mmCIF file of N, CA and C in Angstrom:
data_model
loop_
_atom_site.group_PDB
_atom_site.id
_atom_site.type_symbol
_atom_site.label_atom_id
_atom_site.label_comp_id
_atom_site.label_asym_id
_atom_site.label_seq_id
_atom_site.Cartn_x
_atom_site.Cartn_y
_atom_site.Cartn_z
ATOM 1 N N TYR N 248 37.432 25.031 18.271
ATOM 2 C CA TYR N 248 37.327 25.741 17.009
ATOM 3 C C TYR N 248 38.382 25.179 16.057
ATOM 4 N N ASN N 249 38.041 25.081 14.772
ATOM 5 C CA ASN N 249 39.029 24.621 13.784
ATOM 6 C C ASN N 249 38.745 25.293 12.444
ATOM 7 N N ASN N 250 39.656 25.093 11.509
ATOM 8 C CA ASN N 250 39.513 25.714 10.195
ATOM 9 C C ASN N 250 39.084 24.715 9.123
ATOM 10 N N ALA N 251 38.409 23.651 9.528
ATOM 11 C CA ALA N 251 38.014 22.601 8.592
ATOM 12 C C ALA N 251 37.108 23.112 7.472
ATOM 13 N N SER N 252 36.371 24.191 7.708
ATOM 14 C CA SER N 252 35.464 24.709 6.682
ATOM 15 C C SER N 252 36.174 25.604 5.666
ATOM 16 N N ASP N 253 37.455 25.885 5.876
ATOM 17 C CA ASP N 253 38.226 26.729 4.954
ATOM 18 C C ASP N 253 38.845 25.849 3.869
ATOM 19 N N ASP N 254 38.219 25.833 2.708
ATOM 20 C CA ASP N 254 38.687 24.970 1.619
ATOM 21 C C ASP N 254 40.051 25.377 1.068
ATOM 22 N N SER N 255 40.481 26.614 1.329
ATOM 23 C CA SER N 255 41.771 27.069 0.800
ATOM 24 C C SER N 255 42.924 26.849 1.783
ATOM 25 N N ARG N 256 42.637 26.201 2.911
ATOM 26 C CA ARG N 256 43.673 26.042 3.940
ATOM 27 C C ARG N 256 44.802 25.116 3.474
ATOM 28 N N VAL N 257 46.001 25.439 3.902
ATOM 29 C CA VAL N 257 47.168 24.591 3.670
ATOM 30 C C VAL N 257 47.426 23.750 4.909
ATOM 31 N N TYR N 258 47.103 24.315 6.069
ATOM 32 C CA TYR N 258 47.333 23.660 7.349
ATOM 33 C C TYR N 258 46.001 23.419 8.045
ATOM 34 N N ASP N 259 45.902 22.303 8.741
ATOM 35 C CA ASP N 259 44.749 22.030 9.587
ATOM 36 C C ASP N 259 45.066 22.607 10.960
ATOM 37 N N ILE N 260 44.209 23.499 11.414
ATOM 38 C CA ILE N 260 44.457 24.196 12.676
ATOM 39 C C ILE N 260 43.236 24.036 13.574
ATOM 40 N N GLU N 261 43.502 23.717 14.835
ATOM 41 C CA GLU N 261 42.434 23.653 15.828
ATOM 42 C C GLU N 261 42.961 24.170 17.152
ATOM 43 N N ALA N 262 42.044 24.690 17.975
ATOM 44 C CA ALA N 262 42.440 25.234 19.270
ATOM 45 C C ALA N 262 41.218 25.337 20.170
ATOM 46 N N ASN N 263 41.484 25.423 21.463
ATOM 47 C CA ASN N 263 40.444 25.702 22.449
ATOM 48 C C ASN N 263 40.309 27.215 22.557
ATOM 49 N N VAL N 264 39.094 27.699 22.473
ATOM 50 C CA VAL N 264 38.859 29.145 22.486
ATOM 51 C C VAL N 264 38.016 29.505 23.704
ATOM 52 N N ALA N 265 38.531 30.422 24.520
ATOM 53 C CA ALA N 265 37.795 30.935 25.675
ATOM 54 C C ALA N 265 37.182 32.279 25.280
ATOM 55 N N THR N 266 35.907 32.453 25.619
ATOM 56 C CA THR N 266 35.240 33.704 25.279
ATOM 57 C C THR N 266 34.678 34.364 26.527
ATOM 58 N N GLN N 267 34.504 35.648 26.406
ATOM 59 C CA GLN N 267 33.834 36.428 27.444
ATOM 60 C C GLN N 267 32.878 37.347 26.700
ATOM 61 N N GLY N 268 31.584 37.073 26.827
ATOM 62 C CA GLY N 268 30.607 37.812 26.037
ATOM 63 C C GLY N 268 30.787 37.451 24.574
ATOM 64 N N ASN N 269 30.947 38.457 23.738
ATOM 65 C CA ASN N 269 31.163 38.198 22.313
ATOM 66 C C ASN N 269 32.599 38.514 21.893
ATOM 67 N N ALA N 270 33.542 38.260 22.803
ATOM 68 C CA ALA N 270 34.959 38.501 22.514
ATOM 69 C C ALA N 270 35.788 37.303 22.944
ATOM 70 N N VAL N 271 36.871 37.090 22.243
ATOM 71 C CA VAL N 271 37.806 36.021 22.591
ATOM 72 C C VAL N 271 38.686 36.507 23.738
ATOM 73 N N SER N 272 38.714 35.753 24.824
ATOM 74 C CA SER N 272 39.584 36.117 25.943
ATOM 75 C C SER N 272 40.901 35.345 25.913
ATOM 76 N N GLY N 273 40.942 34.232 25.164
ATOM 77 C CA GLY N 273 42.181 33.482 25.044
ATOM 78 C C GLY N 273 42.016 32.288 24.129
ATOM 79 N N ILE N 274 43.131 31.852 23.600
ATOM 80 C CA ILE N 274 43.181 30.665 22.754
ATOM 81 C C ILE N 274 44.303 29.791 23.294
ATOM 82 N N ASP N 275 43.984 28.525 23.546
ATOM 83 C CA ASP N 275 44.962 27.637 24.168
ATOM 84 C C ASP N 275 44.914 26.283 23.470
ATOM 85 N N GLY N 276 45.982 25.540 23.566
ATOM 86 C CA GLY N 276 46.012 24.197 23.000
ATOM 87 C C GLY N 276 45.961 24.182 21.486
ATOM 88 N N GLY N 277 46.446 25.243 20.853
ATOM 89 C CA GLY N 277 46.430 25.320 19.398
ATOM 90 C C GLY N 277 47.400 24.322 18.776
ATOM 91 N N VAL N 278 46.935 23.624 17.750
ATOM 92 C CA VAL N 278 47.765 22.654 17.040
ATOM 93 C C VAL N 278 47.645 22.915 15.543
ATOM 94 N N VAL N 279 48.794 22.954 14.875
ATOM 95 C CA VAL N 279 48.837 23.126 13.421
ATOM 96 C C VAL N 279 49.401 21.849 12.822
ATOM 97 N N LYS N 280 48.654 21.273 11.862
ATOM 98 C CA LYS N 280 49.096 20.045 11.213
ATOM 99 C C LYS N 280 49.146 20.225 9.707
ATOM 100 N N LYS N 281 50.079 19.531 9.108
ATOM 101 C CA LYS N 281 50.152 19.458 7.647
ATOM 102 C C LYS N 281 50.281 17.985 7.290
ATOM 103 N N ASN N 282 49.373 17.517 6.469
ATOM 104 C CA ASN N 282 49.340 16.100 6.091
ATOM 105 C C ASN N 282 49.285 15.189 7.314
ATOM 106 N N GLY N 283 48.546 15.639 8.342
ATOM 107 C CA GLY N 283 48.361 14.840 9.544
ATOM 108 C C GLY N 283 49.498 14.883 10.545
ATOM 109 N N ILE N 284 50.549 15.647 10.247
ATOM 110 C CA ILE N 284 51.720 15.723 11.122
ATOM 111 C C ILE N 284 51.751 17.095 11.795
ATOM 112 N N THR N 285 51.903 17.100 13.121
ATOM 113 C CA THR N 285 51.975 18.361 13.855
ATOM 114 C C THR N 285 53.253 19.105 13.491
ATOM 115 N N VAL N 286 53.073 20.368 13.056
ATOM 116 C CA VAL N 286 54.223 21.197 12.689
ATOM 117 C C VAL N 286 54.389 22.384 13.635
ATOM 118 N N ALA N 287 53.347 22.664 14.442
ATOM 119 C CA ALA N 287 53.454 23.763 15.404
ATOM 120 C C ALA N 287 52.354 23.648 16.443
ATOM 121 N N THR N 288 52.602 24.269 17.586
ATOM 122 C CA THR N 288 51.601 24.440 18.621
ATOM 123 C C THR N 288 51.604 25.919 19.002
ATOM 124 N N PHE N 289 50.465 26.393 19.541
ATOM 125 C CA PHE N 289 50.401 27.815 19.880
ATOM 126 C C PHE N 289 49.322 28.096 20.913
ATOM 127 N N SER N 290 49.429 29.278 21.513
ATOM 128 C CA SER N 290 48.401 29.822 22.388
ATOM 129 C C SER N 290 48.427 31.335 22.202
ATOM 130 N N ALA N 291 47.332 31.974 22.546
ATOM 131 C CA ALA N 291 47.239 33.429 22.407
ATOM 132 C C ALA N 291 46.396 33.988 23.537
ATOM 133 N N TRP N 292 46.915 34.996 24.193
ATOM 134 C CA TRP N 292 46.195 35.675 25.270
ATOM 135 C C TRP N 292 46.413 37.164 25.081
ATOM 136 N N GLY N 293 45.321 37.916 24.946
ATOM 137 C CA GLY N 293 45.451 39.344 24.681
ATOM 138 C C GLY N 293 46.131 39.533 23.339
ATOM 139 N N SER N 294 47.157 40.343 23.309
ATOM 140 C CA SER N 294 47.889 40.588 22.060
ATOM 141 C C SER N 294 49.131 39.711 21.940
ATOM 142 N N LYS N 295 49.319 38.777 22.884
ATOM 143 C CA LYS N 295 50.515 37.928 22.880
ATOM 144 C C LYS N 295 50.213 36.564 22.277
ATOM 145 N N VAL N 296 51.078 36.143 21.370
ATOM 146 C CA VAL N 296 50.965 34.827 20.752
ATOM 147 C C VAL N 296 52.252 34.069 21.027
ATOM 148 N N ASN N 297 52.129 32.865 21.567
ATOM 149 C CA ASN N 297 53.282 32.000 21.791
ATOM 150 C C ASN N 297 53.153 30.804 20.865
ATOM 151 N N SER N 298 54.201 30.550 20.095
ATOM 152 C CA SER N 298 54.156 29.412 19.183
ATOM 153 C C SER N 298 55.470 28.647 19.231
ATOM 154 N N THR N 299 55.362 27.352 18.979
ATOM 155 C CA THR N 299 56.522 26.473 18.922
ATOM 156 C C THR N 299 56.456 25.713 17.604
ATOM 157 N N PHE N 300 57.523 25.796 16.836
ATOM 158 C CA PHE N 300 57.578 25.129 15.541
ATOM 159 C C PHE N 300 58.399 23.853 15.658
ATOM 160 N N GLN N 301 57.991 22.841 14.925
ATOM 161 C CA GLN N 301 58.629 21.541 15.060
ATOM 162 C C GLN N 301 59.205 21.079 13.725
ATOM 163 N N GLY N 302 60.527 21.194 13.590
ATOM 164 C CA GLY N 302 61.225 20.665 12.425
ATOM 165 C C GLY N 302 60.973 21.437 11.140
ATOM 166 N N LEU N 303 60.757 22.760 11.240
ATOM 167 C CA LEU N 303 60.480 23.558 10.050
ATOM 168 C C LEU N 303 61.658 24.445 9.686
ATOM 169 N N SER N 304 61.803 24.690 8.398
ATOM 170 C CA SER N 304 62.790 25.669 7.959
ATOM 171 C C SER N 304 62.275 27.065 8.327
ATOM 172 N N LYS N 305 63.124 28.061 8.206
ATOM 173 C CA LYS N 305 62.741 29.429 8.530
ATOM 174 C C LYS N 305 61.563 29.883 7.673
ATOM 175 N N SER N 306 61.581 29.573 6.391
ATOM 176 C CA SER N 306 60.489 30.001 5.510
ATOM 177 C C SER N 306 59.195 29.242 5.828
ATOM 178 N N GLU N 307 59.294 27.965 6.154
ATOM 179 C CA GLU N 307 58.102 27.202 6.536
ATOM 180 C C GLU N 307 57.516 27.731 7.845
ATOM 181 N N ALA N 308 58.383 28.056 8.793
ATOM 182 C CA ALA N 308 57.927 28.601 10.071
ATOM 183 C C ALA N 308 57.209 29.930 9.848
ATOM 184 N N SER N 309 57.703 30.722 8.915
ATOM 185 C CA SER N 309 57.060 31.989 8.586
ATOM 186 C C SER N 309 55.665 31.758 8.012
ATOM 187 N N GLU N 310 55.525 30.780 7.133
ATOM 188 C CA GLU N 310 54.216 30.448 6.554
ATOM 189 C C GLU N 310 53.250 29.967 7.623
ATOM 190 N N VAL N 311 53.733 29.123 8.516
ATOM 191 C CA VAL N 311 52.885 28.616 9.592
ATOM 192 C C VAL N 311 52.495 29.753 10.530
ATOM 193 N N SER N 312 53.431 30.628 10.829
ATOM 194 C CA SER N 312 53.132 31.778 11.676
ATOM 195 C C SER N 312 52.026 32.630 11.055
ATOM 196 N N ASP N 313 52.106 32.886 9.767
ATOM 197 C CA ASP N 313 51.050 33.639 9.074
ATOM 198 C C ASP N 313 49.715 32.920 9.186
ATOM 199 N N ALA N 314 49.721 31.602 9.031
ATOM 200 C CA ALA N 314 48.482 30.817 9.132
ATOM 201 C C ALA N 314 47.904 30.900 10.542
ATOM 202 N N ILE N 315 48.759 30.892 11.562
ATOM 203 C CA ILE N 315 48.300 30.999 12.950
ATOM 204 C C ILE N 315 47.627 32.351 13.166
ATOM 205 N N TYR N 316 48.276 33.429 12.733
ATOM 206 C CA TYR N 316 47.695 34.764 12.912
ATOM 207 C C TYR N 316 46.391 34.906 12.144
ATOM 208 N N ASP N 317 46.301 34.339 10.943
ATOM 209 C CA ASP N 317 45.049 34.363 10.178
ATOM 210 C C ASP N 317 43.954 33.598 10.918
ATOM 211 N N PHE N 318 44.321 32.443 11.469
ATOM 212 C CA PHE N 318 43.374 31.638 12.241
ATOM 213 C C PHE N 318 42.844 32.435 13.431
ATOM 214 N N ILE N 319 43.737 33.074 14.175
ATOM 215 C CA ILE N 319 43.338 33.868 15.340
ATOM 216 C C ILE N 319 42.391 34.988 14.917
ATOM 217 N N ASP N 320 42.714 35.682 13.831
ATOM 218 C CA ASP N 320 41.840 36.753 13.337
ATOM 219 C C ASP N 320 40.467 36.206 12.960
ATOM 220 N N ASN N 321 40.438 35.049 12.302
ATOM 221 C CA ASN N 321 39.162 34.444 11.915
ATOM 222 C C ASN N 321 38.347 34.028 13.131
ATOM 223 N N VAL N 322 39.007 33.495 14.147
ATOM 224 C CA VAL N 322 38.313 33.116 15.379
ATOM 225 C C VAL N 322 37.689 34.351 16.021
ATOM 226 N N LYS N 323 38.469 35.409 16.137
ATOM 227 C CA LYS N 323 37.967 36.640 16.763
ATOM 228 C C LYS N 323 36.771 37.188 15.987
ATOM 229 N N GLU N 324 36.862 37.182 14.679
ATOM 230 C CA GLU N 324 35.764 37.675 13.848
ATOM 231 C C GLU N 324 34.526 36.795 14.007
ATOM 232 N N SER N 325 34.720 35.503 14.002
ATOM 233 C CA SER N 325 33.606 34.556 14.129
ATOM 234 C C SER N 325 32.897 34.709 15.466
ATOM 235 N N VAL N 326 33.663 34.837 16.528
ATOM 236 C CA VAL N 326 33.073 34.950 17.857
ATOM 237 C C VAL N 326 32.330 36.272 18.006
ATOM 238 N N SER N 327 32.847 37.338 17.433
ATOM 239 C CA SER N 327 32.232 38.657 17.605
ATOM 240 C C SER N 327 30.910 38.788 16.890
ATOM 241 N N VAL N 328 30.654 37.959 15.872
ATOM 242 C CA VAL N 328 29.397 38.075 15.126
ATOM 243 C C VAL N 328 28.362 37.037 15.536
ATOM 244 N N GLN N 329 28.715 36.109 16.408
ATOM 245 C CA GLN N 329 27.764 35.094 16.851
ATOM 246 C C GLN N 329 26.786 35.695 17.848
ATOM 247 N N VAL N 330 25.538 35.309 17.735
ATOM 248 C CA VAL N 330 24.526 35.729 18.694
ATOM 249 C C VAL N 330 24.167 34.509 19.531
ATOM 250 N N ILE N 331 24.239 34.668 20.820
ATOM 251 C CA ILE N 331 23.976 33.554 21.735
ATOM 252 C C ILE N 331 22.696 33.856 22.512
ATOM 253 N N ASP N 332 21.731 32.975 22.392
ATOM 254 C CA ASP N 332 20.494 33.104 23.160
ATOM 255 C C ASP N 332 20.631 32.316 24.461
ATOM 256 N N LEU N 333 20.380 32.971 25.563
ATOM 257 C CA LEU N 333 20.452 32.311 26.872
ATOM 258 C C LEU N 333 19.071 32.072 27.409
#
């Protein structure tokens, strides 16, 4: 999953998303890039989010953190509305 379709994005974000039914069970291997340079990595399981910032000021890390949480919310919303035919 990635945010390439979000024209207002500041950061390019992609991650592996595990689902169970129509819910996200985990997000792993998350990478946040700005201008092609990795600025953070993250994973999320349940309500826990682990992130590592690389060479960012406190305010930049805060912006990236907000982008990560927005990405996670968008992933959860996207997965919950998808209909899968088996």
